Tab-separated table of C-alpha atoms in Angstrom:
chain	number	residue	atom	x	y	z
G	1094	TYR	CA	129.608	202.458	-88.658
G	1095	HIS	CA	128.358	205.578	-89.676
G	1096	CYS	CA	130.015	208.679	-88.229
G	1097	VAL	CA	130.766	212.121	-89.252
G	1098	ASN	CA	134.300	213.642	-88.647
G	1099	TYR	CA	133.145	216.950	-87.362
G	1100	LEU	CA	136.402	219.217	-87.631
G	1101	THR	CA	134.861	222.372	-88.775
G	1102	ARG	CA	132.902	223.471	-85.897
G	1103	ASP	CA	133.344	227.076	-84.858
G	1104	PRO	CA	135.026	228.094	-82.796
G	1105	PRO	CA	137.749	225.410	-83.015
G	1106	ARG	CA	138.112	224.713	-79.481
G	1107	TYR	CA	135.050	222.556	-79.587
G	1108	ASN	CA	136.956	220.088	-81.894
G	1109	VAL	CA	139.176	218.956	-78.796
G	1110	ASP	CA	138.126	216.623	-76.064
G	1111	HIS	CA	139.027	217.542	-72.581
G	1112	ALA	CA	142.644	216.489	-72.032
G	1113	LYS	CA	145.545	217.144	-69.729
G	1114	GLY	CA	149.273	216.978	-69.949
G	1115	SER	CA	152.616	218.322	-69.200
G	1116	GLN	CA	156.146	218.535	-70.765
G	1117	TYR	CA	159.257	219.097	-68.883
G	1118	ARG	CA	162.864	219.321	-70.367
G	1119	GLY	CA	166.202	220.241	-68.606
G	1120	THR	CA	169.883	220.419	-69.838
G	1121	LEU	CA	172.955	220.385	-67.676
G	1122	LEU	CA	176.203	221.407	-69.311
G	1123	TRP	CA	179.490	220.908	-67.606
G	1124	GLN	CA	182.772	222.013	-68.978
G	1125	PRO	CA	185.591	220.996	-66.642
G	1126	LEU	CA	188.360	221.715	-69.293
G	1127	ASP	CA	188.235	223.647	-72.664
G	1128	GLU	CA	188.671	220.202	-74.234
G	1129	LEU	CA	185.891	218.365	-72.509
G	1130	LYS	CA	182.107	218.979	-72.533
G	1131	ILE	CA	179.449	217.006	-70.583
G	1132	LYS	CA	176.038	217.544	-71.369
G	1133	LEU	CA	172.697	215.556	-69.697
G	1134	THR	CA	169.284	216.264	-71.036
G	1135	HIS	CA	165.989	214.986	-69.543
G	1136	LEU	CA	162.651	215.131	-71.363
G	1137	GLN	CA	159.300	214.146	-70.028
G	1138	GLN	CA	155.867	214.254	-71.412
G	1139	ASP	CA	152.579	213.151	-69.983
G	1140	PHE	CA	149.045	213.240	-71.717
G	1141	ALA	CA	145.640	211.680	-70.605
G	1142	THR	CA	142.037	212.206	-71.769
G	1143	PRO	CA	139.084	210.460	-70.501
G	1144	ASP	CA	137.426	210.162	-73.804
G	1145	ALA	CA	139.548	210.558	-77.072
G	1146	ASN	CA	136.539	210.432	-79.285
G	1147	PRO	CA	137.783	211.694	-82.701
G	1148	TYR	CA	134.307	211.325	-84.406
G	1149	ALA	CA	131.046	212.974	-83.574
G	1150	ASP	CA	127.658	212.121	-85.150
G	1151	ASN	CA	125.891	215.101	-83.202
G	1152	PRO	CA	126.417	218.708	-84.580
G	1153	LYS	CA	125.169	220.169	-81.225
G	1154	LYS	CA	127.547	218.355	-78.976
G	1155	ARG	CA	130.637	216.217	-79.304
G	1156	THR	CA	129.196	212.745	-78.997
G	1157	ASN	CA	128.928	209.676	-81.046
G	1158	GLY	CA	125.740	207.626	-80.816
G	1159	ASN	CA	127.565	204.521	-81.815
G	1160	LEU	CA	129.739	204.548	-78.474
G	1161	ILE	CA	128.358	203.685	-75.079
G	1162	LEU	CA	131.821	203.571	-73.306
G	1163	GLN	CA	134.357	206.525	-73.157
G	1164	GLN	CA	137.557	205.996	-75.032
G	1165	PRO	CA	140.152	206.941	-72.383
G	1166	VAL	CA	144.036	207.321	-73.636
G	1167	GLU	CA	146.992	207.716	-71.507
G	1168	THR	CA	150.657	208.410	-72.568
G	1169	LYS	CA	153.949	208.916	-70.899
G	1170	PHE	CA	157.212	209.261	-72.447
G	1171	SER	CA	160.714	210.086	-71.024
G	1172	LEU	CA	164.182	210.431	-72.647
G	1173	ASP	CA	167.560	210.748	-71.056
G	1174	THR	CA	170.784	211.705	-73.068
G	1175	LEU	CA	174.369	211.997	-71.920
G	1176	GLY	CA	176.615	213.466	-74.349
G	1177	VAL	CA	180.474	213.548	-73.760
G	1178	ASP	CA	182.670	215.356	-76.020
G	1179	TYR	CA	186.444	215.657	-76.114
G	1180	GLU	CA	188.480	217.644	-78.442
G	1181	PHE	CA	192.134	216.412	-79.303
G	1182	ASN	CA	194.585	218.777	-81.255
G	1183	ASP	CA	193.375	217.057	-84.612
G	1184	MET	CA	190.551	214.911	-83.761
G	1185	ARG	CA	187.327	214.596	-81.659
G	1186	LEU	CA	185.844	211.935	-79.502
G	1187	VAL	CA	182.085	211.811	-79.022
G	1188	SER	CA	180.079	209.604	-76.985
G	1189	LEU	CA	176.003	209.900	-76.971
G	1190	THR	CA	173.993	207.487	-74.670
G	1191	SER	CA	170.353	207.669	-74.443
G	1192	TYR	CA	167.543	205.883	-72.712
G	1193	SER	CA	163.804	206.172	-73.489
G	1194	LYS	CA	160.689	204.698	-72.057
G	1195	LYS	CA	157.157	205.086	-73.460
G	1196	HIS	CA	153.924	203.920	-71.878
G	1197	LEU	CA	150.559	203.920	-73.947
G	1198	ALA	CA	147.003	202.786	-72.891
G	1199	VAL	CA	144.148	203.304	-74.905
G	1200	GLY	CA	140.425	202.152	-74.220
G	1201	ALA	CA	138.028	201.598	-77.038
G	1202	ASP	CA	134.297	200.881	-77.348
G	1203	GLY	CA	133.987	198.042	-79.815
G	1204	THR	CA	130.352	197.269	-79.400
G	1205	ALA	CA	129.299	198.707	-82.686
G	1206	GLY	CA	131.771	196.319	-84.639
G	1207	ILE	CA	129.816	193.451	-83.095
G	1208	ILE	CA	126.106	194.452	-83.173
G	1209	GLY	CA	126.137	197.357	-85.440
G	1210	THR	CA	124.465	200.779	-84.005
G	1211	PRO	CA	123.546	200.169	-80.314
G	1212	PRO	CA	119.744	200.886	-79.801
G	1213	PRO	CA	118.862	203.592	-77.414
G	1214	GLY	CA	119.115	202.659	-73.902
G	1215	TYR	CA	121.488	199.618	-74.586
G	1216	PRO	CA	122.997	198.400	-71.361
G	1217	THR	CA	126.602	199.309	-70.485
G	1218	ALA	CA	126.802	195.416	-69.251
G	1219	GLY	CA	126.401	194.457	-72.709
G	1220	THR	CA	129.205	196.509	-74.127
G	1221	ALA	CA	132.373	195.165	-75.715
G	1222	TYR	CA	135.654	196.938	-75.126
G	1223	LEU	CA	139.045	196.700	-76.535
G	1224	PHE	CA	142.433	197.785	-74.625
G	1225	ILE	CA	145.365	198.401	-76.265
G	1226	GLY	CA	148.674	198.680	-74.218
G	1227	ASP	CA	152.151	199.452	-75.265
G	1228	ASP	CA	155.222	199.677	-73.068
G	1229	SER	CA	158.554	200.095	-74.494
G	1230	LYS	CA	162.130	200.890	-73.506
G	1231	ALA	CA	165.163	201.721	-75.672
G	1232	PHE	CA	169.017	202.296	-75.039
G	1233	THR	CA	171.382	203.603	-77.526
G	1234	GLN	CA	175.017	204.206	-77.339
G	1235	GLU	CA	177.119	205.833	-80.250
G	1236	LEU	CA	180.796	206.222	-79.905
G	1237	ARG	CA	182.593	207.935	-82.798
G	1238	LEU	CA	186.165	209.417	-83.573
G	1239	GLN	CA	186.328	212.063	-86.174
G	1240	SER	CA	188.827	214.648	-87.792
G	1241	ASN	CA	188.267	218.175	-86.912
G	1242	ASP	CA	191.182	219.837	-88.849
G	1243	ASP	CA	191.167	222.023	-91.908
G	1244	ASN	CA	192.582	219.153	-94.087
G	1245	ASP	CA	191.042	218.146	-97.381
G	1246	PHE	CA	190.623	214.726	-96.220
G	1247	LYS	CA	187.808	214.258	-93.594
G	1248	TRP	CA	187.295	211.155	-91.675
G	1249	LEU	CA	184.987	209.420	-89.122
G	1250	THR	CA	184.683	206.050	-87.516
G	1251	GLY	CA	182.799	204.822	-84.703
G	1252	ALA	CA	180.228	202.338	-83.305
G	1253	TYR	CA	176.388	202.507	-82.745
G	1254	LEU	CA	174.336	200.030	-80.403
G	1255	TYR	CA	170.529	199.981	-80.169
G	1256	LYS	CA	168.592	197.869	-77.866
G	1257	TYR	CA	164.879	197.824	-77.719
G	1258	SER	CA	162.294	195.947	-75.973
G	1259	ILE	CA	158.432	196.177	-76.168
G	1260	THR	CA	155.467	194.642	-74.270
G	1261	PHE	CA	152.219	195.017	-76.421
G	1262	LEU	CA	149.010	193.895	-74.888
G	1263	LEU	CA	145.670	193.636	-76.922
G	1264	THR	CA	142.523	192.784	-75.102
G	1265	GLY	CA	139.009	192.488	-75.984
G	1266	ASN	CA	136.006	191.290	-73.910
G	1267	LEU	CA	132.467	192.072	-72.985
G	1268	LEU	CA	132.010	194.145	-69.863
G	1269	ALA	CA	129.671	191.705	-68.351
G	1270	ALA	CA	132.352	188.784	-68.543
G	1271	GLN	CA	134.874	191.044	-66.888
G	1272	ASP	CA	132.465	192.007	-64.199
G	1273	THR	CA	132.464	188.421	-63.016
G	1274	LEU	CA	135.927	188.984	-61.908
G	1275	GLY	CA	134.855	191.323	-59.326
G	1276	PRO	CA	134.476	195.053	-58.496
G	1277	GLY	CA	136.768	197.361	-60.798
G	1278	SER	CA	137.830	194.624	-62.942
G	1279	ALA	CA	136.107	196.078	-65.924
G	1280	GLN	CA	138.083	199.447	-65.608
G	1281	LEU	CA	139.780	200.365	-68.803
G	1282	LEU	CA	142.562	202.264	-67.550
């Protein structure tokens, strides 16, 4: 459908829909011996917006005449890492363990893709929506032994494990059909 990507508006703050989010990171380092270091790191990010409309067809306000429903987006991500480092006389042992988790939920108005540009006053109950959900988890483990002396010959050996799981959900429907399931069943997020 016809849209204008409106990114040149001045001042630039009008180019961004309302959103909120946070990011936290923390690191703990423990060195019980000169040869041993243990480091734990945690990272967490959250972001949400009630309407992630990237296109506008109205130069005075950030709207799109082809959309009836808002396009909410929600993301959450976390990463935990544990590193253990032990120095021998002529070699070094390193263990890195990580666990990450991601959640993504996106709601989109698909009405224009079915009927074209909705006429003025088109009822919300007749709209089509698309929901995309992505929940994933990953685990990694790296173990390596490497030389740490000043010899010309350097060496490294190790093993790496990566496990990943994802649940991906893609749902499309008409709001009128969803409303038959009861109050609140048509909520996108």
